[in-house]
Amino acid sequence: MPRPKKYHTAEERRAAKAASMRRSHHARREAVNERRRELYAVKARRQRRRADRKERASTRMDGPDNGRGNLVSCDPGKERKTQVQLQETQHVETIRSNLAKVNTIRTSMKHTLQGLAKSYLDGRCSWFEVDLNDPQPNMSINVIETHLKRWNEFLTRLQPCMDAIYELAGYGEEYKSANVLKREIQVMVQWLEDIICTALVNPLDVVCAYKKGELLYQDEMRDNGNM
């Protein structure tokens, strides 16, 4: 008597075979994965050897002449080490160059302030009271907009320097120092923008808010104990 068929269709047979393969792989998973790692390692070694042969051949073709028309082979390892050292030197020089630019911006900022930030901003606000009796009351707005443009230019110059430092040195002391300067400039930009927005409504509002100590820079400095 023939044995009864367990699977009657091709789809059932394929499904059963797939299930059997999954069970087999699950039972032998570690052994299978280990074998795969061995095969990948062999393949990787072959690829590295092939790449080394190509590099040595290229070095022989590009090496110095020995005086008899033949090219002398260079040491690939020594050449790579020299390239790494050259790249590191270039990185150090790039970081140093950008740090010098950051210091230049910091010096320009201090020259613009000519002292404390409070005195600088108080001086900008005092001109609004003078201009109230002037035939050109918008003069102070134009002046403070010029100052705001200067501080925004500081940010524009600073950001590429910070990007270069971060790319080569990461979030180290050099980047942190530049970031402190950036925050100082951003705060000054916010304070100047607050004065301008108030003045655009009515220049008299700047005078009133300044005398009451209600401008943004006055509030924040008072909160920080700088007033």
PDB file of C-alpha atoms in Angstrom:
ATOM      1  CA  MET A   1       0.000   0.000   0.000  1.00  0.00           C
ATOM      2  CA  PRO A   2       1.591   3.290  -1.035  1.00  0.00           C
ATOM      3  CA  ARG A   3       2.398   5.845   1.669  1.00  0.00           C
ATOM      4  CA  PRO A   4      -0.133   8.672   1.733  1.00  0.00           C
ATOM      5  CA  LYS A   5       1.133  11.986   0.398  1.00  0.00           C
ATOM      6  CA  LYS A   6       1.761  14.595   3.029  1.00  0.00           C
ATOM      7  CA  TYR A   7       1.878  17.484   0.553  1.00  0.00           C
ATOM      8  CA  HIS A   8      -0.324  17.532  -2.515  1.00  0.00           C
ATOM      9  CA  THR A   9       0.761  20.690  -4.314  1.00  0.00           C
ATOM     10  CA  ALA A  10       4.039  22.343  -5.293  1.00  0.00           C
ATOM     11  CA  GLU A  11       3.226  25.338  -3.094  1.00  0.00           C
ATOM     12  CA  GLU A  12       2.813  23.084  -0.053  1.00  0.00           C
ATOM     13  CA  ARG A  13       6.135  21.365  -0.784  1.00  0.00           C
ATOM     14  CA  ARG A  14       7.957  24.704  -1.153  1.00  0.00           C
ATOM     15  CA  ALA A  15       6.416  26.013   2.061  1.00  0.00           C
ATOM     16  CA  ALA A  16       7.406  22.848   3.929  1.00  0.00           C
ATOM     17  CA  LYS A  17      10.953  23.046   2.594  1.00  0.00           C
ATOM     18  CA  ALA A  18      11.254  26.685   3.601  1.00  0.00           C
ATOM     19  CA  ALA A  19       9.987  25.878   7.101  1.00  0.00           C
ATOM     20  CA  SER A  20      12.488  23.034   7.365  1.00  0.00           C
ATOM     21  CA  MET A  21      15.338  25.346   6.311  1.00  0.00           C
ATOM     22  CA  ARG A  22      14.282  27.926   8.904  1.00  0.00           C
ATOM     23  CA  ARG A  23      14.228  25.291  11.648  1.00  0.00           C
ATOM     24  CA  SER A  24      17.618  24.010  10.548  1.00  0.00           C
ATOM     25  CA  HIS A  25      19.109  27.512  10.490  1.00  0.00           C
ATOM     26  CA  HIS A  26      17.653  28.296  13.905  1.00  0.00           C
ATOM     27  CA  ALA A  27      19.136  25.127  15.365  1.00  0.00           C
ATOM     28  CA  ARG A  28      22.546  25.742  13.759  1.00  0.00           C
ATOM     29  CA  ARG A  29      22.477  29.554  13.786  1.00  0.00           C
ATOM     30  CA  GLU A  30      25.757  30.083  15.638  1.00  0.00           C
ATOM     31  CA  ALA A  31      27.624  27.607  13.455  1.00  0.00           C
ATOM     32  CA  VAL A  32      26.198  29.137  10.280  1.00  0.00           C
ATOM     33  CA  ASN A  33      27.060  32.668  11.366  1.00  0.00           C
ATOM     34  CA  GLU A  34      30.573  31.614  12.341  1.00  0.00           C
ATOM     35  CA  ARG A  35      31.058  30.032   8.930  1.00  0.00           C
ATOM     36  CA  ARG A  36      29.805  33.190   7.238  1.00  0.00           C
ATOM     37  CA  ARG A  37      32.237  35.309   9.254  1.00  0.00           C
ATOM     38  CA  GLU A  38      35.093  33.028   8.216  1.00  0.00           C
ATOM     39  CA  LEU A  39      34.123  33.301   4.556  1.00  0.00           C
ATOM     40  CA  TYR A  40      33.814  37.084   4.791  1.00  0.00           C
ATOM     41  CA  ALA A  41      37.210  37.296   6.508  1.00  0.00           C
ATOM     42  CA  VAL A  42      38.841  35.246   3.745  1.00  0.00           C
ATOM     43  CA  LYS A  43      37.202  37.422   1.111  1.00  0.00           C
ATOM     44  CA  ALA A  44      38.311  40.601   2.905  1.00  0.00           C
ATOM     45  CA  ARG A  45      41.919  39.359   3.115  1.00  0.00           C
ATOM     46  CA  ARG A  46      41.908  38.608  -0.584  1.00  0.00           C
ATOM     47  CA  GLN A  47      40.581  42.069  -1.366  1.00  0.00           C
ATOM     48  CA  ARG A  48      43.231  43.706   0.839  1.00  0.00           C
ATOM     49  CA  ARG A  49      46.010  41.702  -0.808  1.00  0.00           C
ATOM     50  CA  ARG A  50      44.664  42.647  -4.225  1.00  0.00           C
ATOM     51  CA  ALA A  51      44.563  46.320  -3.222  1.00  0.00           C
ATOM     52  CA  ASP A  52      48.121  46.122  -1.834  1.00  0.00           C
ATOM     53  CA  ARG A  53      49.388  44.591  -5.082  1.00  0.00           C
ATOM     54  CA  LYS A  54      47.765  47.382  -7.070  1.00  0.00           C
ATOM     55  CA  GLU A  55      49.259  49.991  -4.738  1.00  0.00           C
ATOM     56  CA  ARG A  56      52.753  48.483  -5.009  1.00  0.00           C
ATOM     57  CA  ALA A  57      52.442  48.378  -8.771  1.00  0.00           C
ATOM     58  CA  SER A  58      51.336  51.998  -8.821  1.00  0.00           C
ATOM     59  CA  THR A  59      54.225  52.946  -6.516  1.00  0.00           C
ATOM     60  CA  ARG A  60      56.735  51.263  -8.815  1.00  0.00           C
ATOM     61  CA  MET A  61      55.311  53.140 -11.782  1.00  0.00           C
ATOM     62  CA  ASP A  62      55.352  56.472  -9.939  1.00  0.00           C
ATOM     63  CA  GLY A  63      58.583  56.004  -7.971  1.00  0.00           C
ATOM     64  CA  PRO A  64      61.832  57.935  -8.478  1.00  0.00           C
ATOM     65  CA  ASP A  65      64.282  57.083 -11.240  1.00  0.00           C
ATOM     66  CA  ASN A  66      67.466  55.267 -10.154  1.00  0.00           C
ATOM     67  CA  GLY A  67      69.526  56.970 -12.840  1.00  0.00           C
ATOM     68  CA  ARG A  68      69.494  54.030 -15.231  1.00  0.00           C
ATOM     69  CA  GLY A  69      66.039  54.546 -16.594  1.00  0.00           C
ATOM     70  CA  ASN A  70      64.461  52.166 -14.078  1.00  0.00           C
ATOM     71  CA  LEU A  71      61.975  53.233 -11.436  1.00  0.00           C
ATOM     72  CA  VAL A  72      62.836  52.528  -7.815  1.00  0.00           C
ATOM     73  CA  SER A  73      60.062  51.102  -5.665  1.00  0.00           C
ATOM     74  CA  CYS A  74      59.021  53.157  -2.617  1.00  0.00           C
ATOM     75  CA  ASP A  75      57.919  51.799   0.738  1.00  0.00           C
ATOM     76  CA  PRO A  76      54.084  52.003   0.728  1.00  0.00           C
ATOM     77  CA  GLY A  77      53.932  51.987   4.516  1.00  0.00           C
ATOM     78  CA  LYS A  78      56.406  54.838   4.821  1.00  0.00           C
ATOM     79  CA  GLU A  79      54.609  56.757   2.102  1.00  0.00           C
ATOM     80  CA  ARG A  80      51.251  56.381   3.883  1.00  0.00           C
ATOM     81  CA  LYS A  81      52.823  57.511   7.159  1.00  0.00           C
ATOM     82  CA  THR A  82      54.244  60.581   5.436  1.00  0.00           C
ATOM     83  CA  GLN A  83      50.850  61.381   3.942  1.00  0.00           C
ATOM     84  CA  VAL A  84      49.172  61.055   7.353  1.00  0.00           C
ATOM     85  CA  GLN A  85      51.764  63.335   8.956  1.00  0.00           C
ATOM     86  CA  LEU A  86      51.338  65.880   6.173  1.00  0.00           C
ATOM     87  CA  GLN A  87      47.566  65.791   6.597  1.00  0.00           C
ATOM     88  CA  GLU A  88      47.856  66.242  10.366  1.00  0.00           C
ATOM     89  CA  THR A  89      50.167  69.224   9.839  1.00  0.00           C
ATOM     90  CA  GLN A  90      47.673  70.757   7.435  1.00  0.00           C
ATOM     91  CA  HIS A  91      44.875  70.227   9.962  1.00  0.00           C
ATOM     92  CA  VAL A  92      46.869  71.937  12.717  1.00  0.00           C
ATOM     93  CA  GLU A  93      47.647  74.873  10.431  1.00  0.00           C
ATOM     94  CA  THR A  94      43.985  75.166   9.406  1.00  0.00           C
ATOM     95  CA  ILE A  95      42.849  75.154  13.044  1.00  0.00           C
ATOM     96  CA  ARG A  96      45.495  77.738  13.962  1.00  0.00           C
ATOM     97  CA  SER A  97      44.447  79.948  11.046  1.00  0.00           C
ATOM     98  CA  ASN A  98      40.770  79.834  12.018  1.00  0.00           C
ATOM     99  CA  LEU A  99      41.578  80.500  15.676  1.00  0.00           C
ATOM    100  CA  ALA A 100      43.469  83.596  14.564  1.00  0.00           C
ATOM    101  CA  LYS A 101      40.369  84.736  12.681  1.00  0.00           C
ATOM    102  CA  VAL A 102      38.232  84.129  15.773  1.00  0.00           C
ATOM    103  CA  ASN A 103      40.608  86.247  17.854  1.00  0.00           C
ATOM    104  CA  THR A 104      40.460  88.994  15.222  1.00  0.00           C
ATOM    105  CA  ILE A 105      36.657  89.019  15.477  1.00  0.00           C
ATOM    106  CA  ARG A 106      36.887  89.110  19.281  1.00  0.00           C
ATOM    107  CA  THR A 107      39.246  92.095  19.083  1.00  0.00           C
ATOM    108  CA  SER A 108      36.911  93.893  16.665  1.00  0.00           C
ATOM    109  CA  MET A 109      33.984  93.239  19.003  1.00  0.00           C
ATOM    110  CA  LYS A 110      35.847  94.733  21.973  1.00  0.00           C
ATOM    111  CA  HIS A 111      36.849  97.727  19.860  1.00  0.00           C
ATOM    112  CA  THR A 112      33.188  98.259  18.937  1.00  0.00           C
ATOM    113  CA  LEU A 113      32.041  98.045  22.558  1.00  0.00           C
ATOM    114  CA  GLN A 114      34.862 100.235  23.901  1.00  0.00           C
ATOM    115  CA  GLY A 115      34.053  99.031  27.382  1.00  0.00           C
ATOM    116  CA  LEU A 116      31.022  97.414  28.965  1.00  0.00           C
ATOM    117  CA  ALA A 117      28.015  96.268  26.946  1.00  0.00           C
ATOM    118  CA  LYS A 118      25.710  98.308  29.202  1.00  0.00           C
ATOM    119  CA  SER A 119      27.593 101.541  28.517  1.00  0.00           C
ATOM    120  CA  TYR A 120      27.566 100.778  24.799  1.00  0.00           C
ATOM    121  CA  LEU A 121      23.795 100.242  24.714  1.00  0.00           C
ATOM    122  CA  ASP A 122      23.064 103.155  27.053  1.00  0.00           C
ATOM    123  CA  GLY A 123      24.921 105.367  24.615  1.00  0.00           C
ATOM    124  CA  ARG A 124      22.808 104.136  21.705  1.00  0.00           C
ATOM    125  CA  CYS A 125      19.589 104.813  23.629  1.00  0.00           C
ATOM    126  CA  SER A 126      20.580 108.284  24.832  1.00  0.00           C
ATOM    127  CA  TRP A 127      20.701 109.536  21.259  1.00  0.00           C
ATOM    128  CA  PHE A 128      16.979 108.894  20.837  1.00  0.00           C
ATOM    129  CA  GLU A 129      16.226 111.526  23.468  1.00  0.00           C
ATOM    130  CA  VAL A 130      18.536 113.987  21.713  1.00  0.00           C
ATOM    131  CA  ASP A 131      16.870 113.294  18.369  1.00  0.00           C
ATOM    132  CA  LEU A 132      13.357 114.021  19.641  1.00  0.00           C
ATOM    133  CA  ASN A 133      13.972 117.739  19.042  1.00  0.00           C
ATOM    134  CA  ASP A 134      15.927 117.117  15.851  1.00  0.00           C
ATOM    135  CA  PRO A 135      14.398 117.773  12.434  1.00  0.00           C
ATOM    136  CA  GLN A 136      15.545 114.247  11.456  1.00  0.00           C
ATOM    137  CA  PRO A 137      14.263 111.993  14.270  1.00  0.00           C
ATOM    138  CA  ASN A 138      15.075 108.827  12.324  1.00  0.00           C
ATOM    139  CA  MET A 139      18.803 109.493  12.498  1.00  0.00           C
ATOM    140  CA  SER A 140      19.217 107.375  15.645  1.00  0.00           C
ATOM    141  CA  ILE A 141      17.383 104.469  14.001  1.00  0.00           C
ATOM    142  CA  ASN A 142      19.755 104.627  11.041  1.00  0.00           C
ATOM    143  CA  VAL A 143      22.768 104.717  13.339  1.00  0.00           C
ATOM    144  CA  ILE A 144      21.657 101.762  15.437  1.00  0.00           C
ATOM    145  CA  GLU A 145      20.813  99.778  12.290  1.00  0.00           C
ATOM    146  CA  THR A 146      24.401 100.368  11.177  1.00  0.00           C
ATOM    147  CA  HIS A 147      25.615  98.982  14.501  1.00  0.00           C
ATOM    148  CA  LEU A 148      23.319  95.955  14.154  1.00  0.00           C
ATOM    149  CA  LYS A 149      24.708  95.275  10.687  1.00  0.00           C
ATOM    150  CA  ARG A 150      28.223  95.287  12.121  1.00  0.00           C
ATOM    151  CA  TRP A 151      27.315  92.699  14.776  1.00  0.00           C
ATOM    152  CA  ASN A 152      25.605  90.495  12.202  1.00  0.00           C
ATOM    153  CA  GLU A 153      28.768  90.658  10.117  1.00  0.00           C
ATOM    154  CA  PHE A 154      30.697  89.364  13.124  1.00  0.00           C
ATOM    155  CA  LEU A 155      28.413  86.306  13.149  1.00  0.00           C
ATOM    156  CA  THR A 156      28.770  85.812   9.408  1.00  0.00           C
ATOM    157  CA  ARG A 157      32.563  85.826   9.678  1.00  0.00           C
ATOM    158  CA  LEU A 158      32.626  83.658  12.790  1.00  0.00           C
ATOM    159  CA  GLN A 159      30.458  80.737  11.665  1.00  0.00           C
ATOM    160  CA  PRO A 160      32.774  79.359   8.905  1.00  0.00           C
ATOM    161  CA  CYS A 161      35.676  79.431  11.376  1.00  0.00           C
ATOM    162  CA  MET A 162      33.653  77.451  13.910  1.00  0.00           C
ATOM    163  CA  ASP A 163      32.593  74.926  11.268  1.00  0.00           C
ATOM    164  CA  ALA A 164      36.214  74.340  10.222  1.00  0.00           C
ATOM    165  CA  ILE A 165      37.389  73.977  13.829  1.00  0.00           C
ATOM    166  CA  TYR A 166      34.574  71.531  14.664  1.00  0.00           C
ATOM    167  CA  GLU A 167      35.271  69.424  11.580  1.00  0.00           C
ATOM    168  CA  LEU A 168      38.985  69.039  12.386  1.00  0.00           C
ATOM    169  CA  ALA A 169      39.105  69.206  16.201  1.00  0.00           C
ATOM    170  CA  GLY A 170      35.582  68.315  17.296  1.00  0.00           C
ATOM    171  CA  TYR A 171      33.890  69.825  20.339  1.00  0.00           C
ATOM    172  CA  GLY A 172      37.156  70.724  22.047  1.00  0.00           C
ATOM    173  CA  GLU A 173      38.448  73.783  23.876  1.00  0.00           C
ATOM    174  CA  GLU A 174      39.025  75.670  20.625  1.00  0.00           C
ATOM    175  CA  TYR A 175      35.424  75.231  19.523  1.00  0.00           C
ATOM    176  CA  LYS A 176      34.036  76.007  23.004  1.00  0.00           C
ATOM    177  CA  SER A 177      35.974  79.280  23.117  1.00  0.00           C
ATOM    178  CA  ALA A 178      34.603  80.328  19.724  1.00  0.00           C
ATOM    179  CA  ASN A 179      31.103  79.274  20.773  1.00  0.00           C
ATOM    180  CA  VAL A 180      31.246  81.554  23.840  1.00  0.00           C
ATOM    181  CA  LEU A 181      32.073  84.462  21.543  1.00  0.00           C
ATOM    182  CA  LYS A 182      29.206  83.494  19.252  1.00  0.00           C
ATOM    183  CA  ARG A 183      26.703  83.548  22.122  1.00  0.00           C
ATOM    184  CA  GLU A 184      27.936  86.978  23.233  1.00  0.00           C
ATOM    185  CA  ILE A 185      27.435  88.359  19.731  1.00  0.00           C
ATOM    186  CA  GLN A 186      24.000  86.746  19.376  1.00  0.00           C
ATOM    187  CA  VAL A 187      22.849  88.312  22.648  1.00  0.00           C
ATOM    188  CA  MET A 188      24.006  91.749  21.500  1.00  0.00           C
ATOM    189  CA  VAL A 189      22.141  91.279  18.205  1.00  0.00           C
ATOM    190  CA  GLN A 190      18.946  90.469  20.129  1.00  0.00           C
ATOM    191  CA  TRP A 191      19.327  93.557  22.314  1.00  0.00           C
ATOM    192  CA  LEU A 192      19.900  95.863  19.354  1.00  0.00           C
ATOM    193  CA  GLU A 193      16.966  94.351  17.455  1.00  0.00           C
ATOM    194  CA  ASP A 194      14.722  94.989  20.472  1.00  0.00           C
ATOM    195  CA  ILE A 195      15.703  98.673  20.503  1.00  0.00           C
ATOM    196  CA  ILE A 196      15.140  99.006  16.757  1.00  0.00           C
ATOM    197  CA  CYS A 197      11.718  97.319  16.873  1.00  0.00           C
ATOM    198  CA  THR A 198      10.659  99.647  19.676  1.00  0.00           C
ATOM    199  CA  ALA A 199      11.938 102.687  17.777  1.00  0.00           C
ATOM    200  CA  LEU A 200      10.169 101.743  14.554  1.00  0.00           C
ATOM    201  CA  VAL A 201       6.836 102.016  16.375  1.00  0.00           C
ATOM    202  CA  ASN A 202       7.767 105.345  17.931  1.00  0.00           C
ATOM    203  CA  PRO A 203      11.235 106.696  18.827  1.00  0.00           C
ATOM    204  CA  LEU A 204       9.698 108.185  21.963  1.00  0.00           C
ATOM    205  CA  ASP A 205       8.926 104.654  23.176  1.00  0.00           C
ATOM    206  CA  VAL A 206      12.661 103.933  23.332  1.00  0.00           C
ATOM    207  CA  VAL A 207      13.217 106.937  25.586  1.00  0.00           C
ATOM    208  CA  CYS A 208      10.319 105.991  27.874  1.00  0.00           C
ATOM    209  CA  ALA A 209      11.291 102.309  28.076  1.00  0.00           C
ATOM    210  CA  TYR A 210      14.938 103.206  28.668  1.00  0.00           C
ATOM    211  CA  LYS A 211      14.100 105.555  31.552  1.00  0.00           C
ATOM    212  CA  LYS A 212      11.853 102.905  33.120  1.00  0.00           C
ATOM    213  CA  GLY A 213      14.458 100.181  32.597  1.00  0.00           C
ATOM    214  CA  GLU A 214      12.090  98.124  30.454  1.00  0.00           C
ATOM    215  CA  LEU A 215      14.241  97.452  27.400  1.00  0.00           C
ATOM    216  CA  LEU A 216      15.277  93.839  26.843  1.00  0.00           C
ATOM    217  CA  TYR A 217      18.943  94.380  27.640  1.00  0.00           C
ATOM    218  CA  GLN A 218      18.013  96.192  30.864  1.00  0.00           C
ATOM    219  CA  ASP A 219      15.702  93.361  31.965  1.00  0.00           C
ATOM    220  CA  GLU A 220      18.249  90.635  31.257  1.00  0.00           C
ATOM    221  CA  MET A 221      21.161  92.495  32.804  1.00  0.00           C
ATOM    222  CA  ARG A 222      19.072  93.180  35.898  1.00  0.00           C
ATOM    223  CA  ASP A 223      18.171  89.488  36.133  1.00  0.00           C
ATOM    224  CA  ASN A 224      21.867  88.600  35.858  1.00  0.00           C
ATOM    225  CA  GLY A 225      22.869  91.217  38.414  1.00  0.00           C
ATOM    226  CA  ASN A 226      24.706  93.423  35.912  1.00  0.00           C
ATOM    227  CA  MET A 227      22.622  96.565  36.412  1.00  0.00           C
TER     228      MET A 227
END
